[in-house]
């Protein structure tokens, strides 16, 4: 029993340590992104744009597929309930609210954590085990400024963009089901969608990805910096990175939803 | 030779422990300006840790590393950054950034630490590449290069900022004998031409006797002897004799408590 409690205490302590370290890394990254220019070390926008293409543009298809089919599934799941009440056209508003407020931002973030978070950790982790991070430090180049800042900024711009795309493709998924198998008039479907979708649904949904982007990039880089022990170490770090990102994204989503729920804007 | 600084780098009473195990045990030696100082020792003897303590990458538990009378471990972050520009380091795995081209790798420290024009930085990088015999490879990706070429690009990067000291961590590890000789010759040439002080860590004895001005033998974290090539060759210490001759029989046993270099 004591062992069990010790284990719980230990893993809680580990998680708190990870959280504190990631928070420190976050502040250091923001510091270099904002004040780097005063140290004559401005942000390298060429690298930022390269990262934006890799993280954003090349993720468009996967985000589209995941959210489109989620929209299709939600519409199909909801339709029988609304059909019983004879209000099948409400499917459109339910799909749009579910997608814009919750599923669009969270699913996009999870997909990107899997694709980009893992890639960041694998890249930085390989650099760590191949002494490249140490080489940067030896050359007097701060690895946080050189590696973390461009990735952080690129994802901070691209994840909200991908989320908007995810919202649109999710609603499109619902539209396809609604207008074909549910025989809702396309004009009426769109009208009902926007009738119930408030501005708050949009901005609460679009504000979340900024937090998720910070989580994915910071967790990815933190796990990369912590990597030890060759190829096996890189593999382990990548897995830990994705799992940690997923957990932090879900917790952050819960906290943010709570804030939007209790605090009236 | 009379004007050379006899105590350009001084290591004093250096002790480093990892998880309670002593990796460096009271190390003392001096390095003279302009010489090639080679630290030799078997795997796990603590030589990489010693090198990293000398570059400031690892803090010792006790002791000091003086450069021209100043202890680097007492410097703050800003002073340390300034000091880092005075030395270059060539890594065991070359440690080139593989998302950059050869020229970008060499120009990286110049680009980061100076406000020179990009064209001028490019010219400097090309000059450094010429010094290591890699003129014409500027636009190659790191993955396109052989092991020996990577080492040479790493060397070009190490001398990019015109340092006073260059540290080499196993410069000839994993290279064929001919490329080994080429890299050794390069270390000799660069040291003389650029008036550098070179600190080399290796266990390749052929290489050691080719390049060293003085040799330090490290065994189980202790400094056994510091001396010239002849002094080491004629040493009475049976451990040194077994090591330089590469004999199986002798006081060094492989299964003994080998301290693993943790870095």
Coordinates of C-alpha atoms in Angstrom, one line a residue:
Chain A
X1 CA 0.0 0.0 0.0
X2 CA 2.8 2.4 1.0
X3 CA 4.6 1.4 -2.2
X4 CA 1.5 2.2 -4.2
X5 CA 1.2 5.6 -2.6
X6 CA 4.9 6.2 -3.1
X7 CA 4.6 5.4 -6.8
X8 CA 1.7 7.8 -7.1
X9 CA 3.6 10.5 -5.3
X10 CA 6.7 9.9 -7.4
X11 CA 4.9 10.1 -10.7
X12 CA 3.0 13.2 -9.6
X13 CA 6.3 14.8 -8.6
X14 CA 7.8 13.8 -12.0
X15 CA 4.8 15.4 -13.8
X16 CA 5.1 18.6 -11.8
X17 CA 8.8 18.8 -12.6
X18 CA 8.1 18.3 -16.3
X19 CA 5.4 21.0 -16.2
X20 CA 7.7 23.5 -14.4
X21 CA 10.6 22.8 -16.8
X22 CA 8.4 23.2 -19.8
X23 CA 7.0 26.5 -18.4
X24 CA 10.6 27.7 -17.9
X25 CA 11.4 26.7 -21.5
X26 CA 8.3 28.6 -22.7
X27 CA 9.3 31.8 -21.0
X28 CA 12.9 31.5 -22.3
X29 CA 11.6 31.0 -25.8
X30 CA 9.2 34.0 -25.6
X31 CA 12.1 36.1 -24.2
X32 CA 14.3 35.3 -27.2
X33 CA 11.4 35.7 -29.6
X34 CA 10.6 39.2 -28.3
X35 CA 13.9 40.6 -26.9
X36 CA 16.4 38.7 -29.1
X37 CA 16.6 41.7 -31.4
X38 CA 18.0 43.8 -28.5
X39 CA 20.9 41.3 -28.2
X40 CA 21.5 41.7 -31.9
X41 CA 20.0 38.2 -32.3
X42 CA 16.7 38.8 -34.2
X43 CA 14.4 36.0 -35.1
X44 CA 15.5 34.2 -38.3
X45 CA 12.3 34.6 -40.4
X46 CA 13.6 32.5 -43.2
X47 CA 13.7 29.5 -40.9
X48 CA 10.3 30.5 -39.5
X49 CA 8.7 30.5 -43.0
X50 CA 10.4 27.1 -43.8
X51 CA 8.9 25.7 -40.6
X52 CA 5.5 27.2 -41.4
X53 CA 5.5 25.4 -44.8
X54 CA 6.5 22.1 -43.2
X55 CA 4.2 22.4 -40.2
X56 CA 1.2 24.1 -41.8
X57 CA 1.0 23.7 -45.5
X58 CA 2.1 20.1 -45.5
X59 CA -0.4 19.2 -42.7
X60 CA -3.5 20.6 -44.6
X61 CA -4.5 17.2 -46.1
X62 CA -4.4 15.2 -42.9
X63 CA -6.3 17.9 -40.9
X64 CA -8.9 18.1 -43.7
X65 CA -9.5 14.3 -43.7
X66 CA -9.7 14.0 -39.9
X67 CA -12.1 16.9 -39.4
X68 CA -14.2 16.2 -42.6
X69 CA -15.0 12.6 -41.5
X70 CA -15.6 13.7 -37.9
X71 CA -18.2 16.2 -39.3
X72 CA -19.7 13.3 -41.3
X73 CA -19.8 11.0 -38.3
X74 CA -21.4 13.6 -36.0
X75 CA -24.1 14.4 -38.5
X76 CA -24.9 10.7 -38.9
X77 CA -24.9 10.1 -35.2
X78 CA -27.2 13.1 -34.5
X79 CA -29.6 12.6 -37.3
X80 CA -31.7 9.8 -35.8
X81 CA -32.3 11.7 -32.6
X82 CA -33.4 14.8 -34.4
X83 CA -35.5 12.8 -36.8
X84 CA -37.5 11.5 -33.9
X85 CA -38.3 15.1 -32.9
X86 CA -39.0 16.0 -36.5
X87 CA -36.3 18.7 -36.4
X88 CA -33.6 17.1 -38.6
X89 CA -32.4 20.5 -39.9
X90 CA -31.0 21.2 -36.5
X91 CA -28.3 18.7 -37.3
X92 CA -26.5 21.6 -39.1
X93 CA -26.3 23.8 -36.0
X94 CA -25.3 21.0 -33.7
X95 CA -22.5 19.9 -36.1
X96 CA -21.2 23.5 -36.4
X97 CA -21.2 24.2 -32.7
X98 CA -19.6 20.8 -31.8
X99 CA -16.9 21.4 -34.5
X100 CA -16.2 25.0 -33.9
X101 CA -16.2 25.0 -30.1
X102 CA -14.5 21.7 -29.4
X103 CA -13.7 19.1 -32.0
X104 CA -12.1 21.3 -34.6
X105 CA -9.5 22.8 -32.2
X106 CA -8.8 19.6 -30.2
X107 CA -8.7 17.2 -33.1
X108 CA -6.5 19.5 -35.1
X109 CA -4.2 19.9 -32.1
X110 CA -4.0 16.1 -31.5
X111 CA -3.3 15.4 -35.2
X112 CA -0.5 18.1 -35.2
X113 CA 0.9 16.8 -31.9
X114 CA 1.2 13.4 -33.6
X115 CA 2.7 14.7 -36.8
X116 CA 4.7 17.8 -35.8
X117 CA 5.3 17.3 -32.1
X118 CA 6.8 13.9 -32.8
X119 CA 8.9 15.3 -35.6
X120 CA 10.2 18.1 -33.5
X121 CA 11.3 15.7 -30.7
X122 CA 12.9 13.3 -33.2
X123 CA 14.8 16.1 -34.9
X124 CA 16.0 17.8 -31.7
X125 CA 16.6 14.4 -30.0
X126 CA 18.8 13.2 -32.8
X127 CA 20.7 16.5 -32.6
X128 CA 21.2 15.9 -28.9
X129 CA 22.5 12.4 -29.2
X130 CA 24.8 13.4 -32.1
X131 CA 26.4 16.2 -30.0
X132 CA 24.9 18.9 -32.3
X133 CA 23.2 20.7 -29.4
X134 CA 26.5 20.6 -27.5
X135 CA 28.3 21.9 -30.6
X136 CA 25.8 24.9 -30.7
X137 CA 26.5 25.6 -27.0
X138 CA 30.2 25.4 -27.6
X139 CA 29.9 27.9 -30.4
X140 CA 28.1 30.2 -28.0
X141 CA 24.8 29.7 -29.8
X142 CA 21.8 29.4 -27.4
X143 CA 20.0 26.2 -28.6
X144 CA 16.7 27.6 -27.3
X145 CA 17.0 30.7 -29.4
X146 CA 18.4 28.9 -32.4
X147 CA 16.1 25.9 -32.5
X148 CA 13.0 26.5 -30.3
X149 CA 12.1 30.1 -31.3
X150 CA 11.4 29.4 -35.1
X151 CA 9.5 26.2 -34.4
X152 CA 7.4 27.9 -31.7
X153 CA 6.5 30.9 -33.8
X154 CA 5.8 28.8 -36.9
X155 CA 3.3 26.6 -35.0
X156 CA 1.8 29.6 -33.2
X157 CA 0.8 31.0 -36.6
X158 CA 0.0 27.8 -38.4
X159 CA -2.1 25.9 -35.8
X160 CA -4.9 28.5 -35.6
X161 CA -4.9 28.6 -39.4
X162 CA -5.2 24.8 -39.5
X163 CA -7.9 24.9 -36.9
X164 CA -10.0 27.4 -39.0
X165 CA -9.5 25.0 -42.0
X166 CA -10.5 22.1 -39.7
X167 CA -13.6 23.9 -38.6
X168 CA -14.6 24.6 -42.2
X169 CA -14.0 21.0 -43.4
X170 CA -15.8 19.6 -40.4
X171 CA -18.8 21.7 -41.1
X172 CA -18.5 20.7 -44.8
X173 CA -18.6 17.0 -43.7
X174 CA -21.9 17.7 -41.9
X175 CA -23.2 19.6 -44.9
X176 CA -22.5 16.7 -47.2
X177 CA -24.5 14.2 -45.0
X178 CA -27.3 16.8 -44.4
X179 CA -27.9 17.7 -48.0
X180 CA -27.5 14.2 -49.4
X181 CA -28.8 11.5 -47.1
X182 CA -30.9 13.7 -44.8
X183 CA -32.4 15.7 -47.8
X184 CA -32.0 19.1 -46.1
X185 CA -32.2 22.0 -48.5
X186 CA -28.6 23.3 -49.0
X187 CA -29.7 26.9 -48.5
X188 CA -31.6 26.1 -45.3
X189 CA -28.7 24.0 -44.0
X190 CA -26.3 26.9 -44.3
X191 CA -28.9 29.4 -42.9
X192 CA -29.5 27.1 -39.8
X193 CA -25.8 26.7 -39.3
X194 CA -25.1 30.4 -39.0
X195 CA -28.3 31.1 -37.1
X196 CA -27.2 29.2 -34.1
X197 CA -23.4 29.7 -34.4
X198 CA -22.5 32.8 -32.2
X199 CA -19.3 34.8 -32.4
X200 CA -18.3 33.4 -29.1
X201 CA -18.3 29.9 -30.5
X202 CA -15.8 31.0 -33.1
X203 CA -13.4 33.0 -30.9
X204 CA -13.4 30.5 -28.0
X205 CA -12.6 27.8 -30.6
X206 CA -9.9 29.8 -32.4
X207 CA -8.3 31.0 -29.2
X208 CA -7.5 27.5 -28.0
X209 CA -5.0 26.6 -30.7
X210 CA -2.7 29.3 -29.6
X211 CA -2.3 27.5 -26.3
X212 CA -2.2 24.1 -27.9
X213 CA 0.6 25.3 -30.3
X214 CA 2.7 26.4 -27.4
X215 CA 2.1 23.1 -25.7
X216 CA 3.1 21.0 -28.8
X217 CA 6.2 23.0 -29.6
X218 CA 7.4 23.3 -26.1
X219 CA 6.8 19.7 -25.1
X220 CA 8.4 18.6 -28.4
X221 CA 11.6 20.6 -27.9
X222 CA 11.8 19.8 -24.1
X223 CA 11.7 16.1 -24.8
X224 CA 14.2 16.5 -27.6
X225 CA 16.6 18.4 -25.3
X226 CA 16.2 15.7 -22.6
X227 CA 16.9 12.8 -25.0
X228 CA 19.7 10.4 -24.0
X229 CA 21.0 7.1 -25.2
X230 CA 21.2 6.9 -29.0
X231 CA 18.4 5.7 -31.4
X232 CA 16.5 4.0 -28.7
X233 CA 16.5 7.2 -26.6
X234 CA 15.2 9.2 -29.6
X235 CA 12.3 6.6 -30.0
X236 CA 11.4 6.8 -26.3
X237 CA 11.6 10.6 -26.3
X238 CA 9.3 10.8 -29.3
X239 CA 6.7 8.6 -27.7
X240 CA 6.9 10.5 -24.4
X241 CA 6.6 13.7 -26.3
X242 CA 3.3 12.7 -28.1
X243 CA 1.8 11.2 -24.9
X244 CA 2.7 14.3 -22.9
X245 CA 1.4 16.7 -25.5
X246 CA -1.9 14.7 -25.7
X247 CA -2.4 14.9 -21.9
X248 CA -1.5 18.6 -21.7
X249 CA -3.7 19.4 -24.6
X250 CA -6.7 17.7 -23.0
X251 CA -6.0 19.3 -19.6
X252 CA -5.6 22.7 -21.2
X253 CA -8.8 22.2 -23.2
X254 CA -10.7 21.4 -20.0
X255 CA -9.3 24.4 -18.2
X256 CA -10.0 26.8 -21.1
X257 CA -13.5 25.5 -21.6
X258 CA -14.1 25.9 -17.9
X259 CA -12.9 29.5 -18.1
X260 CA -15.2 30.3 -21.1
X261 CA -18.0 28.5 -19.2
X262 CA -17.7 30.3 -15.9
X263 CA -16.4 33.7 -17.0
X264 CA -18.8 35.8 -19.0
X265 CA -17.0 37.7 -21.8
Chain B
X1 CA 60.0 29.9 -27.9
X2 CA 61.1 31.8 -24.9
X3 CA 58.2 34.2 -25.2
X4 CA 55.5 31.5 -25.2
X5 CA 53.2 31.4 -22.2
X6 CA 54.2 28.3 -20.2
X7 CA 50.9 28.3 -18.3
X8 CA 48.5 29.3 -21.1
X9 CA 46.0 26.8 -19.8
X10 CA 46.3 25.5 -16.2
X11 CA 44.2 22.8 -14.7
X12 CA 44.3 22.7 -11.0
X13 CA 43.1 20.0 -8.5
X14 CA 40.2 19.0 -10.7
X15 CA 37.7 16.6 -9.2
X16 CA 34.5 15.4 -10.9
X17 CA 32.1 12.8 -9.7
X18 CA 29.1 11.3 -11.5
X19 CA 26.6 9.7 -9.1
X20 CA 29.2 9.3 -6.4
X21 CA 31.8 7.7 -8.7
X22 CA 35.1 9.7 -9.2
X23 CA 35.6 10.3 -12.9
X24 CA 38.4 12.9 -12.5
X25 CA 40.6 12.5 -9.5
X26 CA 42.7 15.6 -8.6
X27 CA 44.0 16.4 -12.1
X28 CA 46.8 19.0 -12.4
X29 CA 48.7 20.0 -15.6
X30 CA 49.7 23.1 -17.7
X31 CA 49.4 23.6 -21.4
X32 CA 51.8 25.9 -23.2
X33 CA 50.8 28.4 -25.8
X34 CA 51.2 27.1 -29.4
X35 CA 51.7 23.5 -28.5
X36 CA 49.8 20.4 -29.4
X37 CA 48.8 18.8 -26.1
X38 CA 47.4 15.3 -26.4
X39 CA 45.4 13.6 -23.6
X40 CA 45.4 9.9 -24.0
X41 CA 43.6 7.2 -22.1
X42 CA 41.5 4.1 -22.6
X43 CA 37.7 4.2 -23.0
X44 CA 36.2 5.4 -19.7
X45 CA 39.4 6.9 -18.4
X46 CA 37.7 10.3 -18.1
X47 CA 39.4 12.0 -21.0
X48 CA 36.2 13.3 -22.7
X49 CA 34.9 14.5 -19.3
X50 CA 38.2 16.3 -18.8
X51 CA 37.9 17.9 -22.2
X52 CA 34.4 19.1 -21.5
X53 CA 35.4 20.4 -18.1
X54 CA 38.1 22.4 -20.0
X55 CA 35.6 23.9 -22.4
X56 CA 33.2 24.8 -19.7
X57 CA 30.5 22.4 -20.8
X58 CA 30.7 20.5 -17.5
X59 CA 31.3 22.1 -14.1
X60 CA 33.8 20.3 -11.9
X61 CA 33.0 19.4 -8.3
X62 CA 36.3 20.9 -7.2
X63 CA 39.2 22.6 -8.8
X64 CA 39.8 25.3 -11.4
X65 CA 40.6 25.6 -15.1
X66 CA 42.6 28.8 -15.8
X67 CA 43.1 30.4 -19.2
X68 CA 45.7 33.1 -18.9
X69 CA 45.2 33.2 -15.2
X70 CA 41.4 33.4 -15.2
X71 CA 39.2 30.5 -14.0
X72 CA 36.6 29.8 -16.6
X73 CA 34.2 28.2 -14.1
X74 CA 34.0 31.5 -12.2
X75 CA 32.8 33.4 -15.3
X76 CA 29.2 34.5 -15.6
X77 CA 27.1 33.6 -18.7
X78 CA 28.0 36.7 -20.6
X79 CA 31.8 36.4 -19.9
X80 CA 31.5 32.7 -20.8
X81 CA 30.0 33.6 -24.2
X82 CA 32.9 35.9 -24.9
X83 CA 35.3 33.2 -23.9
X84 CA 33.7 30.7 -26.1
X85 CA 34.5 32.8 -29.1
X86 CA 38.2 32.3 -28.2
X87 CA 38.1 28.5 -28.8
X88 CA 36.8 26.1 -31.3
X89 CA 35.9 22.5 -30.9
X90 CA 36.0 19.6 -33.3
X91 CA 33.6 16.8 -32.1
X92 CA 34.0 13.1 -32.3
X93 CA 30.9 12.7 -34.6
X94 CA 31.7 16.0 -36.3
X95 CA 28.4 17.3 -34.9
X96 CA 27.6 19.2 -38.1
X97 CA 24.0 20.5 -38.4
X98 CA 22.6 18.2 -41.0
X99 CA 19.8 20.6 -42.2
X100 CA 22.5 23.1 -43.3
X101 CA 24.9 22.9 -46.2
X102 CA 28.7 22.6 -45.7
X103 CA 29.2 26.4 -46.2
X104 CA 26.3 27.2 -43.9
X105 CA 27.8 25.0 -41.2
X106 CA 31.1 26.8 -41.4
X107 CA 29.6 30.2 -41.6
X108 CA 27.2 29.6 -38.7
X109 CA 29.4 30.9 -35.8
X110 CA 30.5 33.9 -37.9
X111 CA 26.9 34.7 -38.8
X112 CA 25.8 34.4 -35.2
X113 CA 28.6 36.4 -33.6
X114 CA 29.4 39.1 -36.0
X115 CA 27.5 41.6 -38.0
X116 CA 29.4 41.1 -41.2
X117 CA 27.8 41.1 -44.6
X118 CA 26.5 37.7 -45.8
X119 CA 28.8 37.8 -48.9
X120 CA 31.8 38.5 -46.7
X121 CA 30.8 35.6 -44.4
X122 CA 30.6 33.4 -47.4
X123 CA 34.1 34.3 -48.5
X124 CA 35.5 33.7 -45.0
X125 CA 33.7 30.3 -44.9
X126 CA 35.2 29.4 -48.3
X127 CA 38.7 30.4 -47.1
X128 CA 38.3 28.1 -44.1
X129 CA 37.1 25.3 -46.3
X130 CA 40.1 25.8 -48.5
X131 CA 42.4 25.5 -45.5
X132 CA 41.0 22.0 -44.8
X133 CA 41.2 21.1 -48.5
X134 CA 37.4 21.1 -49.2
X135 CA 37.2 23.9 -51.7
X136 CA 34.4 23.3 -54.1
X137 CA 32.2 21.4 -51.6
X138 CA 30.4 24.5 -50.2
X139 CA 27.0 23.6 -51.5
X140 CA 27.1 19.9 -50.5
X141 CA 24.7 18.6 -47.9
X142 CA 26.3 17.1 -44.8
X143 CA 24.7 13.7 -45.6
X144 CA 26.6 13.6 -49.0
X145 CA 30.0 13.7 -47.3
X146 CA 32.3 10.8 -46.1
X147 CA 33.4 10.5 -42.5
X148 CA 36.8 12.1 -43.2
X149 CA 35.2 15.0 -45.1
X150 CA 32.8 15.6 -42.2
X151 CA 35.7 15.8 -39.8
X152 CA 37.4 18.3 -42.0
X153 CA 34.2 20.4 -42.2
X154 CA 34.0 20.2 -38.4
X155 CA 37.6 21.5 -38.3
X156 CA 36.8 24.3 -40.7
X157 CA 33.9 25.3 -38.4
X158 CA 36.1 25.1 -35.3
X159 CA 38.6 27.6 -36.8
X160 CA 35.9 29.8 -38.3
X161 CA 36.1 32.5 -35.6
X162 CA 39.9 32.5 -35.7
X163 CA 40.2 31.0 -32.2
X164 CA 43.3 30.8 -30.0
X165 CA 42.6 27.3 -28.8
X166 CA 41.1 24.3 -30.7
X167 CA 39.9 21.2 -28.8
X168 CA 39.7 18.0 -30.7
X169 CA 37.6 15.1 -29.4
X170 CA 38.8 11.9 -31.0
X171 CA 39.7 13.5 -34.3
X172 CA 40.7 10.3 -36.0
X173 CA 38.1 7.9 -34.6
X174 CA 36.5 5.7 -37.2
X175 CA 38.7 6.9 -40.1
X176 CA 40.9 4.7 -42.3
X177 CA 44.7 5.0 -41.8
X178 CA 45.3 7.3 -44.8
X179 CA 42.5 9.7 -43.8
X180 CA 43.8 9.5 -40.2
X181 CA 47.2 10.7 -41.5
X182 CA 45.6 13.5 -43.5
X183 CA 43.6 14.7 -40.5
X184 CA 46.8 14.5 -38.3
X185 CA 48.7 16.5 -40.9
X186 CA 45.9 19.0 -40.9
X187 CA 46.0 19.4 -37.2
X188 CA 49.8 20.0 -37.4
X189 CA 49.4 22.5 -40.3
X190 CA 46.6 24.5 -38.7
X191 CA 48.3 24.7 -35.4
X192 CA 51.5 26.1 -36.9
X193 CA 49.9 28.2 -39.6
X194 CA 47.3 29.8 -37.4
X195 CA 49.4 29.9 -34.3
X196 CA 46.9 27.9 -32.4
X197 CA 47.1 25.9 -29.2
X198 CA 45.6 22.5 -29.8
X199 CA 44.3 20.1 -27.1
X200 CA 43.6 16.7 -28.6
X201 CA 41.8 13.8 -26.9
X202 CA 42.5 10.4 -28.5
X203 CA 43.5 6.8 -27.9
X204 CA 45.0 6.3 -31.3
X205 CA 48.7 6.0 -30.4
X206 CA 50.0 6.2 -33.9
X207 CA 48.3 9.5 -34.3
X208 CA 49.5 10.7 -30.8
X209 CA 53.2 10.1 -31.7
X210 CA 52.7 11.9 -35.1
X211 CA 51.2 15.1 -33.7
X212 CA 52.0 15.6 -30.0
X213 CA 54.3 18.1 -28.6
X214 CA 53.5 16.8 -25.1
X215 CA 51.3 13.9 -23.9
X216 CA 49.2 13.4 -20.8
X217 CA 48.2 9.9 -19.9
X218 CA 45.0 9.5 -18.0
X219 CA 44.0 6.2 -16.3
X220 CA 40.9 5.7 -14.2
X221 CA 40.5 9.4 -13.7
X222 CA 44.1 9.9 -12.5
X223 CA 46.8 11.7 -14.4
X224 CA 49.7 9.2 -14.6
X225 CA 52.3 11.2 -16.4
X226 CA 52.7 14.4 -18.5
X227 CA 55.7 14.5 -20.8
X228 CA 57.2 14.7 -24.2
X229 CA 56.9 11.8 -26.7
X230 CA 60.2 10.4 -25.6
X231 CA 59.4 10.7 -22.0
X232 CA 56.2 8.8 -22.5
X233 CA 57.8 6.2 -24.7
X234 CA 60.5 5.6 -22.2
X235 CA 58.2 5.7 -19.2
X236 CA 58.8 3.2 -16.5
X237 CA 55.1 3.0 -15.6
X238 CA 53.8 -0.5 -16.6
X239 CA 50.3 0.9 -17.3
X240 CA 51.7 3.5 -19.8
X241 CA 53.9 0.8 -21.4
X242 CA 50.9 -1.6 -21.8
X243 CA 48.7 1.2 -23.2
X244 CA 51.1 2.6 -25.8
X245 CA 52.1 -0.9 -27.0
X246 CA 48.5 -2.2 -27.0
X247 CA 49.4 -5.4 -25.1
X248 CA 46.8 -7.8 -23.6
X249 CA 49.0 -8.8 -20.6
X250 CA 49.6 -6.1 -18.0
X251 CA 48.2 -4.1 -15.2
X252 CA 45.2 -2.9 -17.3
X253 CA 42.3 -5.3 -17.2
X254 CA 39.2 -4.7 -19.3
X255 CA 36.8 -6.2 -16.9
X256 CA 37.9 -3.9 -14.1
X257 CA 35.6 -1.3 -12.7
X258 CA 35.5 0.9 -15.8
X259 CA 34.1 4.4 -15.3
X260 CA 31.9 5.2 -18.1
X261 CA 32.2 8.6 -19.6
X262 CA 28.8 10.0 -19.0
X263 CA 28.9 12.6 -21.7

